[in-house]
Coordinates of N, CA and C in Angstrom, one line a residue:
Chain A
A1 N -15.7 -21.3 10.8 CA -15.5 -19.3 10.2 C -14.2 -18.5 11.0
Q2 N -13.5 -17.9 10.4 CA -13.0 -17.4 11.5 C -13.4 -15.8 12.2
S3 N -12.8 -15.8 13.1 CA -13.9 -14.2 13.2 C -12.3 -13.6 14.1
V4 N -12.4 -12.4 14.8 CA -11.8 -11.0 15.1 C -12.8 -10.5 16.3
A5 N -11.8 -10.7 17.5 CA -12.6 -9.3 18.7 C -11.7 -8.2 19.1
Q6 N -12.5 -7.4 19.0 CA -11.5 -6.8 19.4 C -12.4 -5.8 20.4
P7 N -12.5 -6.0 22.2 CA -13.4 -6.0 23.1 C -13.7 -4.8 23.2
E8 N -12.7 -3.5 23.2 CA -12.4 -2.2 23.5 C -12.9 -1.2 22.4
D9 N -14.3 -0.7 22.4 CA -14.5 0.6 21.4 C -13.3 1.5 21.2
Q10 N -12.9 2.3 22.6 CA -12.0 2.8 22.6 C -11.2 3.0 23.6
V11 N -10.1 3.0 23.5 CA -9.1 3.2 24.4 C -8.1 4.5 25.1
N12 N -8.1 5.2 26.1 CA -7.5 6.2 26.8 C -6.2 6.0 27.5
V13 N -5.7 7.0 26.7 CA -4.3 6.4 27.8 C -3.0 7.6 27.9
A14 N -2.7 8.4 29.0 CA -1.6 9.5 28.5 C -0.2 9.4 28.3
E15 N 0.1 10.1 27.7 CA 0.9 10.6 26.8 C 2.1 9.9 27.6
G16 N 2.8 8.6 26.9 CA 4.5 8.7 27.7 C 3.5 6.9 28.7
N17 N 2.9 7.1 28.9 CA 2.0 6.2 29.9 C 2.2 4.0 28.4
P18 N 2.0 3.2 28.8 CA 2.0 2.3 28.5 C 0.5 2.3 27.6
L19 N 0.6 1.1 26.4 CA -0.5 1.1 25.9 C -1.2 -0.4 25.5
T20 N -2.2 -0.5 26.0 CA -2.4 -2.0 24.9 C -3.8 -1.8 24.4
V21 N -3.6 -2.5 22.9 CA -5.5 -2.4 22.1 C -5.5 -4.5 22.4
K22 N -6.1 -4.6 22.7 CA -6.7 -6.4 22.6 C -7.3 -6.6 21.2
C23 N -7.1 -7.9 21.3 CA -7.6 -8.3 19.7 C -7.3 -10.1 20.8
T24 N -8.7 -10.7 20.1 CA -8.9 -12.4 20.1 C -9.5 -12.6 19.0
Y25 N -8.7 -13.6 18.8 CA -9.2 -14.1 17.4 C -9.4 -15.8 17.8
S26 N -10.2 -16.1 16.6 CA -10.6 -17.6 16.2 C -11.0 -17.9 15.0
V27 N -9.8 -18.5 15.0 CA -9.2 -19.0 13.6 C -8.6 -21.0 13.6
S28 N -9.1 -21.8 12.7 CA -8.9 -23.0 13.1 C -7.3 -23.4 12.5
G29 N -6.8 -23.9 13.5 CA -5.6 -23.9 13.0 C -4.7 -23.0 13.8
N30 N -3.6 -23.2 12.6 CA -2.3 -22.7 13.1 C -2.8 -21.0 12.2
P31 N -2.4 -19.6 13.0 CA -3.0 -18.7 12.7 C -2.4 -17.5 11.8
Y32 N -2.6 -16.7 10.9 CA -1.9 -15.7 10.6 C -2.2 -14.0 11.5
L33 N -1.5 -13.9 11.9 CA -2.4 -12.4 12.9 C -1.5 -11.5 12.3
F34 N -2.3 -9.8 12.2 CA -1.6 -8.7 11.5 C -2.5 -7.4 12.3
W35 N -1.2 -6.4 12.6 CA -2.0 -5.0 13.2 C -2.0 -4.3 11.9
Y36 N -3.1 -3.3 11.9 CA -2.9 -2.2 11.2 C -3.4 -1.3 11.8
V37 N -3.3 -0.2 11.3 CA -3.5 1.1 12.1 C -4.5 2.4 11.0
Q38 N -5.0 3.0 11.5 CA -6.1 3.5 10.4 C -6.3 5.0 11.3
Y39 N -5.2 6.6 10.6 CA -5.2 7.6 10.9 C -6.8 8.2 9.6
P40 N -7.3 9.7 10.3 CA -7.9 10.2 9.4 C -7.9 9.6 7.6
N41 N -9.3 9.6 7.3 CA -9.1 10.2 6.1 C -8.1 9.4 5.3
R42 N -7.6 8.3 5.3 CA -6.6 7.4 5.3 C -6.5 5.9 5.5
G43 N -6.0 4.9 4.4 CA -6.4 3.7 4.3 C -5.5 3.1 5.0
L44 N -5.7 1.7 5.3 CA -5.0 1.4 6.8 C -3.4 0.9 6.1
Q45 N -3.1 0.9 7.7 CA -0.9 0.9 7.6 C -0.7 -0.3 8.2
F46 N 0.1 -1.1 8.0 CA 0.6 -2.8 7.4 C 1.9 -1.9 8.7
L47 N 1.2 -2.5 10.4 CA 2.4 -2.2 11.9 C 2.7 -3.9 11.3
L48 N 2.4 -4.8 12.3 CA 3.1 -5.6 12.2 C 2.6 -7.0 11.7
K49 N 3.2 -8.5 11.7 CA 2.4 -10.0 12.2 C 3.0 -10.9 12.4
Y50 N 2.5 -11.7 12.6 CA 3.0 -12.7 13.6 C 2.2 -13.8 12.3
I51 N 3.5 -14.7 12.3 CA 3.5 -16.4 11.3 C 3.9 -17.1 11.8
T52 N 5.1 -17.5 12.7 CA 5.0 -18.2 13.2 C 6.8 -18.1 13.9
G53 N 7.2 -18.9 14.8 CA 8.4 -18.3 15.9 C 8.5 -17.6 17.3
D54 N 9.1 -16.6 17.3 CA 8.7 -15.6 18.6 C 7.3 -15.1 19.0
N55 N 7.1 -15.2 20.0 CA 5.6 -15.2 20.5 C 5.4 -13.4 20.3
L56 N 6.7 -12.7 20.5 CA 6.6 -11.5 20.7 C 7.1 -10.5 19.1
V57 N 6.3 -10.2 18.3 CA 6.6 -9.7 17.5 C 7.3 -8.4 17.5
K58 N 7.8 -7.6 16.6 CA 7.9 -6.1 16.8 C 7.8 -5.4 15.2
G59 N 7.5 -4.3 15.5 CA 6.9 -4.1 13.7 C 7.4 -2.2 14.1
S60 N 6.5 -1.7 13.6 CA 6.8 -0.1 12.8 C 6.0 1.1 13.9
Y61 N 6.8 1.7 14.2 CA 6.8 2.9 14.9 C 6.6 2.9 16.7
G62 N 7.4 1.4 17.1 CA 7.6 1.0 18.4 C 6.8 0.4 19.2
F63 N 5.6 -0.3 18.3 CA 4.9 -0.7 18.3 C 5.3 -2.5 18.2
E64 N 5.0 -3.9 19.8 CA 5.0 -4.4 19.4 C 3.6 -5.5 19.6
A65 N 3.4 -6.7 19.5 CA 2.2 -7.4 20.2 C 3.0 -8.9 20.1
E66 N 2.1 -9.6 20.8 CA 2.5 -11.2 21.9 C 1.5 -11.7 21.1
F67 N 1.7 -12.6 21.1 CA 1.1 -13.6 20.4 C 0.8 -14.9 21.4
N68 N -0.4 -15.1 22.7 CA -0.8 -16.1 23.3 C -1.8 -17.3 22.8
K69 N -0.5 -18.6 22.9 CA -1.4 -19.4 21.6 C -2.8 -19.8 23.0
S70 N -3.2 -20.2 24.4 CA -4.0 -20.4 24.9 C -5.0 -19.5 25.5
Q71 N -4.3 -18.1 25.1 CA -5.5 -17.4 25.5 C -6.1 -17.1 24.1
T72 N -5.8 -17.3 22.8 CA -6.4 -17.1 21.5 C -6.6 -15.5 21.1
S73 N -5.2 -15.1 22.2 CA -5.0 -13.5 22.5 C -3.8 -12.9 21.3
F74 N -4.2 -11.7 20.7 CA -2.3 -10.8 19.7 C -3.0 -9.6 20.1
H75 N -2.5 -9.5 21.8 CA -2.6 -7.2 21.5 C -1.2 -6.7 22.0
L76 N -1.9 -6.1 20.9 CA -1.0 -4.4 20.7 C -0.4 -4.0 22.0
K77 N 0.4 -4.1 21.8 CA 1.5 -2.9 22.9 C 2.3 -1.8 22.3
K78 N 2.9 -0.6 23.6 CA 4.0 -0.1 22.9 C 4.4 0.5 24.5
P79 N 5.8 0.8 24.7 CA 6.3 1.1 26.2 C 5.5 2.2 26.9
S80 N 5.9 3.8 25.5 CA 5.7 4.5 25.9 C 4.5 5.2 24.5
A81 N 3.4 5.6 25.1 CA 2.4 6.3 24.0 C 2.7 7.6 23.7
L82 N 2.8 8.4 22.5 CA 2.7 9.3 21.8 C 0.9 10.2 21.2
V83 N 1.2 11.8 21.4 CA -0.3 12.0 20.9 C -0.3 11.6 19.4
S84 N 0.6 11.5 18.4 CA 0.6 11.1 17.3 C 0.0 9.6 17.0
D85 N -0.1 8.7 18.0 CA -0.5 7.3 17.7 C -1.4 7.3 18.0
S86 N -2.7 8.4 18.3 CA -4.1 8.6 18.3 C -4.5 8.2 16.6
A87 N -5.1 6.9 16.4 CA -5.7 6.6 15.5 C -7.0 5.4 15.6
L88 N -7.3 4.7 14.5 CA -8.1 3.3 14.2 C -7.1 2.2 14.1
Y89 N -7.7 1.2 15.3 CA -6.3 -0.1 15.4 C -7.3 -1.2 15.1
F90 N -6.9 -1.8 14.2 CA -7.7 -3.2 13.7 C -6.3 -4.6 13.9
C91 N -6.6 -4.8 13.7 CA -6.6 -6.6 14.4 C -7.4 -7.5 12.8
A92 N -6.0 -8.6 12.6 CA -6.5 -9.7 11.5 C -6.3 -10.5 11.6
S93 N -7.1 -11.5 11.1 CA -6.7 -13.0 10.7 C -6.5 -13.1 10.4
R94 N -5.5 -14.9 9.5 CA -6.5 -15.4 8.3 C -5.5 -16.4 9.1
T95 N -6.4 -17.5 7.9 CA -5.8 -19.2 8.5 C -4.3 -19.2 8.4
G96 N -3.7 -20.1 8.5 CA -2.4 -20.2 7.7 C -2.5 -21.3 6.3
A97 N -1.4 -21.6 6.0 CA -0.7 -22.1 5.3 C -1.8 -23.4 4.4
G98 N -2.6 -23.4 3.9 CA -3.5 -24.6 3.2 C -4.9 -23.7 3.4
G99 N -4.9 -23.1 4.2 CA -6.0 -22.8 4.1 C -6.7 -21.0 3.9
S100 N -7.2 -20.4 3.3 CA -8.0 -19.5 3.1 C -7.3 -18.0 3.3
Y101 N -6.4 -17.5 2.9 CA -5.7 -16.6 2.7 C -6.2 -15.0 3.1
I102 N -7.2 -14.8 3.3 CA -8.5 -13.6 3.0 C -7.8 -13.5 4.5
P103 N -8.0 -11.9 4.5 CA -7.9 -11.9 6.2 C -9.2 -11.4 6.5
T104 N -9.6 -11.7 8.0 CA -11.1 -11.3 8.4 C -10.7 -10.4 9.9
F105 N -10.8 -8.6 9.5 CA -10.2 -7.8 9.9 C -11.9 -7.5 11.2
G106 N -11.0 -7.1 12.5 CA -12.4 -6.8 13.5 C -12.9 -5.4 13.3
R107 N -13.4 -5.0 14.4 CA -14.4 -3.7 14.4 C -13.2 -2.8 14.2
G108 N -12.0 -2.9 14.9 CA -11.1 -1.8 15.9 C -11.4 -1.0 16.7
T109 N -10.7 -0.4 17.2 CA -10.5 0.6 18.5 C -9.5 1.7 18.5
S110 N -10.3 2.5 19.0 CA -10.3 4.2 19.0 C -9.3 4.1 20.2
L111 N -8.0 4.6 19.8 CA -6.4 4.7 20.6 C -7.1 6.2 20.7
I112 N -7.2 7.1 21.5 CA -7.0 8.5 22.0 C -5.6 8.3 23.1
V113 N -4.1 9.0 22.8 CA -3.4 9.8 23.4 C -3.4 11.0 24.3
H114 N -3.5 11.0 25.7 CA -4.0 12.4 25.7 C -2.3 13.2 26.2
P115 N -2.3 14.1 25.7 CA -1.1 14.6 26.2 C -0.8 15.0 28.2
Chain B
D1 N 5.0 9.3 -4.2 CA 5.9 7.4 -3.5 C 5.0 7.0 -4.8
A2 N 5.3 5.9 -4.9 CA 4.5 4.5 -5.8 C 3.4 3.9 -4.6
G3 N 2.5 4.7 -4.2 CA 1.8 3.8 -3.3 C -0.2 3.6 -3.9
V4 N -0.3 3.1 -3.1 CA -1.9 2.7 -4.0 C -3.2 4.1 -4.1
T5 N -3.2 4.0 -5.3 CA -4.2 5.5 -5.3 C -5.1 4.9 -5.9
Q6 N -6.3 5.6 -5.5 CA -7.6 5.3 -6.1 C -8.8 6.5 -6.2
S7 N -9.1 6.3 -6.8 CA -10.0 7.8 -7.2 C -11.4 6.5 -7.9
P8 N -12.4 7.9 -8.0 CA -12.6 8.5 -7.0 C -12.4 9.4 -5.4
T9 N -12.5 10.2 -4.7 CA -11.8 10.1 -3.0 C -13.9 10.5 -2.7
H10 N -14.5 11.0 -3.2 CA -15.4 11.0 -3.1 C -16.9 10.6 -4.1
L11 N -17.7 10.4 -3.6 CA -19.2 10.2 -5.1 C -20.2 10.0 -4.4
I12 N -21.3 10.8 -4.6 CA -22.3 10.6 -4.6 C -22.9 10.0 -5.5
K13 N -24.5 9.4 -5.5 CA -25.2 8.1 -6.7 C -26.2 8.2 -5.6
T14 N -27.4 8.4 -6.9 CA -28.7 7.5 -6.2 C -29.2 6.5 -6.3
R15 N -29.8 5.7 -5.8 CA -30.0 4.4 -5.6 C -30.5 3.4 -7.4
G16 N -30.3 2.7 -7.3 CA -30.4 2.1 -8.8 C -29.7 2.6 -9.9
Q17 N -28.9 3.4 -9.3 CA -27.3 3.9 -10.1 C -26.3 3.0 -10.2
Q18 N -25.6 2.8 -11.0 CA -24.2 1.7 -11.0 C -22.9 2.9 -10.7
V19 N -21.9 2.0 -10.4 CA -21.2 3.1 -10.2 C -19.6 2.8 -10.5
T20 N -18.5 2.9 -10.9 CA -17.2 2.2 -10.9 C -16.2 3.5 -10.1
L21 N -15.3 2.2 -9.6 CA -14.3 2.9 -9.0 C -12.9 2.4 -9.5
R22 N -11.7 3.2 -9.5 CA -10.4 2.3 -9.9 C -9.3 2.3 -8.9
C23 N -8.4 1.3 -8.9 CA -7.5 1.6 -7.8 C -6.6 1.1 -8.8
S24 N -4.8 1.9 -8.4 CA -3.6 1.8 -9.2 C -3.3 0.6 -8.2
P25 N -2.5 0.2 -8.2 CA -1.5 -0.7 -7.1 C -0.4 -0.1 -6.7
K26 N 0.5 -0.3 -5.9 CA 1.5 0.0 -5.5 C 2.6 -1.0 -6.8
S27 N 3.1 0.3 -6.7 CA 4.1 -0.1 -7.9 C 5.2 -1.7 -7.2
G28 N 5.2 -2.7 -8.3 CA 5.9 -4.1 -8.4 C 5.1 -5.0 -7.6
H29 N 3.2 -4.3 -7.0 CA 2.5 -5.6 -6.8 C 2.0 -5.9 -7.6
D30 N 1.1 -7.5 -7.7 CA 0.0 -8.0 -8.8 C -0.8 -8.0 -8.4
T31 N -1.3 -8.3 -7.3 CA -2.6 -8.3 -6.7 C -3.3 -7.6 -5.7
V32 N -4.6 -7.6 -6.4 CA -5.7 -6.6 -6.1 C -6.5 -6.9 -5.4
S33 N -7.0 -6.3 -4.0 CA -7.9 -6.6 -3.1 C -8.8 -6.2 -2.6
W34 N -10.2 -5.8 -2.7 CA -11.0 -4.7 -2.7 C -11.9 -4.8 -1.4
Y35 N -12.1 -4.3 -0.8 CA -13.0 -4.4 1.2 C -13.8 -2.8 0.8
Q36 N -15.1 -3.4 1.7 CA -16.0 -2.1 2.0 C -15.9 -1.8 4.2
Q37 N -15.6 -0.5 3.6 CA -15.8 -0.4 5.4 C -16.7 0.6 5.4
A38 N -18.0 0.1 5.9 CA -19.2 1.2 7.0 C -18.6 1.5 7.9
L39 N -19.5 2.7 8.3 CA -18.9 3.3 9.5 C -19.0 3.1 10.8
G40 N -17.7 2.5 11.7 CA -17.8 2.0 12.8 C -17.2 0.6 12.6
Q41 N -17.2 0.3 10.6 CA -17.0 -1.1 11.3 C -15.2 -1.5 11.0
G42 N -15.2 -2.7 10.8 CA -13.7 -3.3 10.3 C -14.0 -3.5 9.1
P43 N -13.2 -3.0 8.2 CA -13.2 -3.8 6.6 C -13.9 -5.0 5.7
Q44 N -14.3 -5.3 4.9 CA -15.1 -6.5 4.5 C -14.8 -7.0 3.7
F45 N -14.8 -8.0 3.5 CA -13.4 -8.3 2.0 C -14.8 -8.8 0.5
I46 N -14.3 -8.2 0.2 CA -15.2 -7.7 -1.3 C -14.5 -9.1 -2.3
F47 N -14.0 -9.1 -3.0 CA -12.8 -9.9 -3.6 C -11.4 -9.1 -4.5
Q48 N -11.3 -10.7 -4.4 CA -9.4 -10.2 -4.8 C -9.5 -10.8 -6.2
Y49 N -8.3 -9.8 -7.2 CA -7.9 -10.4 -8.4 C -6.2 -10.7 -8.8
Y50 N -6.3 -11.5 -9.2 CA -4.7 -12.0 -9.1 C -4.5 -12.5 -10.8
E51 N -3.8 -12.0 -11.7 CA -3.7 -12.1 -12.9 C -4.8 -12.1 -14.0
E52 N -5.7 -11.1 -13.8 CA -7.0 -11.0 -14.6 C -7.4 -11.6 -14.3
E53 N -7.7 -12.4 -13.3 CA -8.4 -13.1 -13.0 C -9.5 -13.3 -11.3
E54 N -10.7 -13.1 -10.7 CA -11.5 -13.3 -9.4 C -10.2 -14.5 -9.1
R55 N -9.8 -14.1 -7.8 CA -9.4 -15.1 -7.1 C -10.0 -15.7 -5.9
Q56 N -10.8 -15.2 -5.4 CA -11.6 -15.4 -4.5 C -12.8 -14.0 -4.1
R57 N -13.6 -14.7 -3.4 CA -14.8 -13.7 -3.1 C -15.6 -14.2 -1.5
G58 N -15.7 -12.4 -1.5 CA -16.2 -12.4 0.0 C -17.7 -12.7 -0.4
N59 N -18.9 -12.4 1.1 CA -20.3 -12.4 0.8 C -20.8 -11.5 0.3
F60 N -20.7 -10.8 -1.0 CA -21.6 -9.8 -1.6 C -22.0 -10.1 -3.1
P61 N -23.1 -9.6 -2.9 CA -23.9 -10.3 -4.3 C -23.5 -9.9 -5.4
D62 N -24.1 -10.5 -6.8 CA -23.1 -10.1 -7.6 C -23.4 -8.7 -8.1
R63 N -23.9 -8.2 -7.8 CA -24.5 -6.5 -7.8 C -22.7 -6.2 -8.2
F64 N -22.0 -6.6 -7.2 CA -20.6 -6.4 -7.2 C -19.5 -6.8 -8.2
S65 N -18.6 -6.2 -8.9 CA -18.0 -6.9 -10.2 C -16.6 -6.0 -10.3
G66 N -15.9 -6.8 -10.6 CA -14.7 -6.0 -11.0 C -13.6 -6.7 -12.2
H67 N -12.9 -6.0 -11.9 CA -11.8 -6.2 -13.1 C -10.8 -5.9 -12.8
Q68 N -9.6 -6.7 -13.8 CA -8.1 -6.2 -13.7 C -7.4 -6.4 -15.3
F69 N -6.7 -5.1 -14.9 CA -6.5 -5.3 -16.1 C -4.4 -5.7 -16.1
P70 N -4.5 -5.3 -17.6 CA -3.0 -6.3 -17.8 C -1.8 -5.4 -16.6
N71 N -1.8 -4.1 -16.7 CA -1.6 -3.9 -15.4 C -1.1 -3.2 -14.3
Y72 N -1.8 -4.7 -13.8 CA -2.5 -4.7 -12.4 C -3.3 -3.7 -12.1
S73 N -3.8 -2.3 -12.9 CA -4.7 -1.8 -11.6 C -6.2 -2.4 -12.0
S74 N -6.8 -2.1 -11.3 CA -8.8 -2.8 -11.1 C -9.5 -1.6 -11.1
E75 N -10.5 -2.1 -11.4 CA -12.1 -1.4 -10.6 C -13.2 -2.5 -10.5
L76 N -14.0 -1.9 -9.5 CA -14.8 -2.4 -9.1 C -16.2 -1.8 -9.2
N77 N -16.9 -2.8 -9.8 CA -18.3 -2.3 -10.7 C -19.3 -2.2 -9.7
V78 N -20.6 -1.3 -9.0 CA -21.7 -2.1 -8.4 C -22.9 -1.5 -9.3
N79 N -23.8 -2.4 -9.5 CA -25.0 -2.1 -10.3 C -25.9 -2.1 -8.9
A80 N -27.1 -1.3 -10.1 CA -28.4 -1.4 -8.9 C -28.1 -1.1 -7.6
L81 N -27.4 0.4 -7.2 CA -27.1 1.1 -6.4 C -28.2 1.0 -4.7
L82 N -27.4 0.6 -3.2 CA -28.5 0.2 -2.3 C -28.3 1.7 -1.7
L83 N -29.0 2.1 -0.8 CA -28.9 3.2 0.6 C -27.6 1.8 1.4
G84 N -27.4 1.1 1.4 CA -26.8 0.4 2.0 C -25.7 -0.4 1.7
D85 N -25.4 0.6 0.4 CA -24.2 0.3 -0.5 C -23.1 1.6 0.0
S86 N -23.8 2.7 1.1 CA -22.7 3.5 1.4 C -22.2 3.0 2.0
A87 N -20.8 3.9 2.2 CA -19.3 3.2 2.7 C -18.5 3.1 2.1
L88 N -17.3 3.2 2.8 CA -15.7 3.7 2.3 C -15.6 2.1 1.3
Y89 N -15.2 2.6 0.5 CA -14.2 1.6 -0.6 C -12.7 1.3 -0.5
L90 N -12.4 0.4 -0.3 CA -10.9 0.3 -0.3 C -9.8 -0.7 -1.0
C91 N -8.8 -0.2 -1.5 CA -8.4 -0.9 -2.4 C -7.1 -1.3 -1.5
A92 N -6.3 -2.3 -1.9 CA -5.6 -3.3 -0.8 C -4.5 -4.0 -2.1
S93 N -3.1 -3.5 -2.4 CA -2.6 -4.4 -3.1 C -1.5 -5.1 -2.0
S94 N -1.6 -6.1 -2.9 CA -0.1 -6.8 -2.6 C 1.0 -7.9 -4.0
L95 N 1.6 -8.4 -3.4 CA 2.6 -9.2 -4.1 C 2.0 -10.6 -3.5
G96 N 1.4 -11.1 -4.7 CA 0.9 -12.0 -4.6 C -0.1 -12.0 -3.6
T97 N -0.6 -13.4 -3.8 CA -2.5 -13.7 -3.1 C -2.4 -13.8 -1.8
G98 N -1.4 -13.7 -1.3 CA -1.3 -14.4 0.8 C -1.2 -13.1 1.2
G99 N -1.0 -12.5 0.7 CA -0.4 -10.9 1.8 C 0.4 -11.1 2.9
L100 N 1.4 -11.7 3.1 CA 1.9 -12.2 3.9 C 2.9 -10.8 4.6
N101 N 3.3 -10.4 4.0 CA 4.0 -8.7 4.2 C 3.1 -8.0 4.2
G102 N 1.7 -8.6 4.8 CA 0.6 -7.2 4.9 C 0.2 -6.3 3.3
Y103 N -0.7 -6.4 3.1 CA -1.6 -5.5 2.4 C -1.5 -3.6 2.4
T104 N -0.8 -3.4 1.1 CA -0.7 -2.0 1.2 C -2.0 -1.2 0.5
F105 N -2.5 -0.5 1.4 CA -3.9 0.2 1.1 C -3.9 1.3 0.9
G106 N -5.4 1.8 -0.1 CA -5.2 3.0 -0.5 C -6.4 3.6 0.7
S107 N -6.5 5.5 0.0 CA -6.8 6.0 0.9 C -8.5 5.4 0.8
G108 N -9.2 5.3 -0.1 CA -10.4 4.9 -0.5 C -11.0 6.1 -1.4
T109 N -12.5 5.1 -1.7 CA -13.8 6.2 -1.8 C -14.9 6.0 -1.2
R110 N -15.4 7.3 -0.8 CA -16.3 7.7 0.3 C -17.0 7.7 -1.0
L111 N -18.6 5.9 -1.1 CA -19.0 6.6 -1.9 C -21.1 6.8 -0.9
T112 N -21.6 7.5 -1.1 CA -22.4 8.1 -1.1 C -24.0 7.6 -2.3
V113 N -24.9 6.5 -1.2 CA -25.8 6.3 -2.2 C -27.3 6.8 -1.4
V114 N -27.4 7.9 -2.6 CA -28.9 8.8 -1.9 C -30.0 8.4 -2.9

């Protein structure tokens, strides 16, 4: 069975500093990995994905994520945080081609960016 | 914008009652998935509809059922409500079942069972 772990319930960072939100996965075969963001009282918004190719993927709003197969990680990063980045972030995984295409979500990490 | 629309936004029901939640997918999308998000948890997959058929189902009892209409909109029905069914129910749409370009989520229906 596949699983996704987000080891930090909350991440605090000062505005202008780099941010990292951690995610590790357990998926058989080659995983497809995703990051979503959820603002209060809103649905999830797709940020970026890793399917294959370059381990560093770039997404919306200046976010990027690095796929590390040896560490089974897919950490979300941004070079300079904004107060408006404060939200709940979810990592999701699914098996690659031929497997179940339903994503499994982590529990979420609350990102708080302080002015 | 023609994003995912869910109704109602909030709902309060009594244990044992039945509830129907509705979802209109993003324009151009043909697949609808339903998720349950309990407080402090990530979304849990309930089922997915494509071409008016249930294609995949998560670990939810038969009390949870659904339907997809020819215009791709969908309903989620929950019978014999339990207190534990209280959650945010999210509808997500996509073009095709794989969701490789990401799912578009609605804002959800907050269901409270008392």
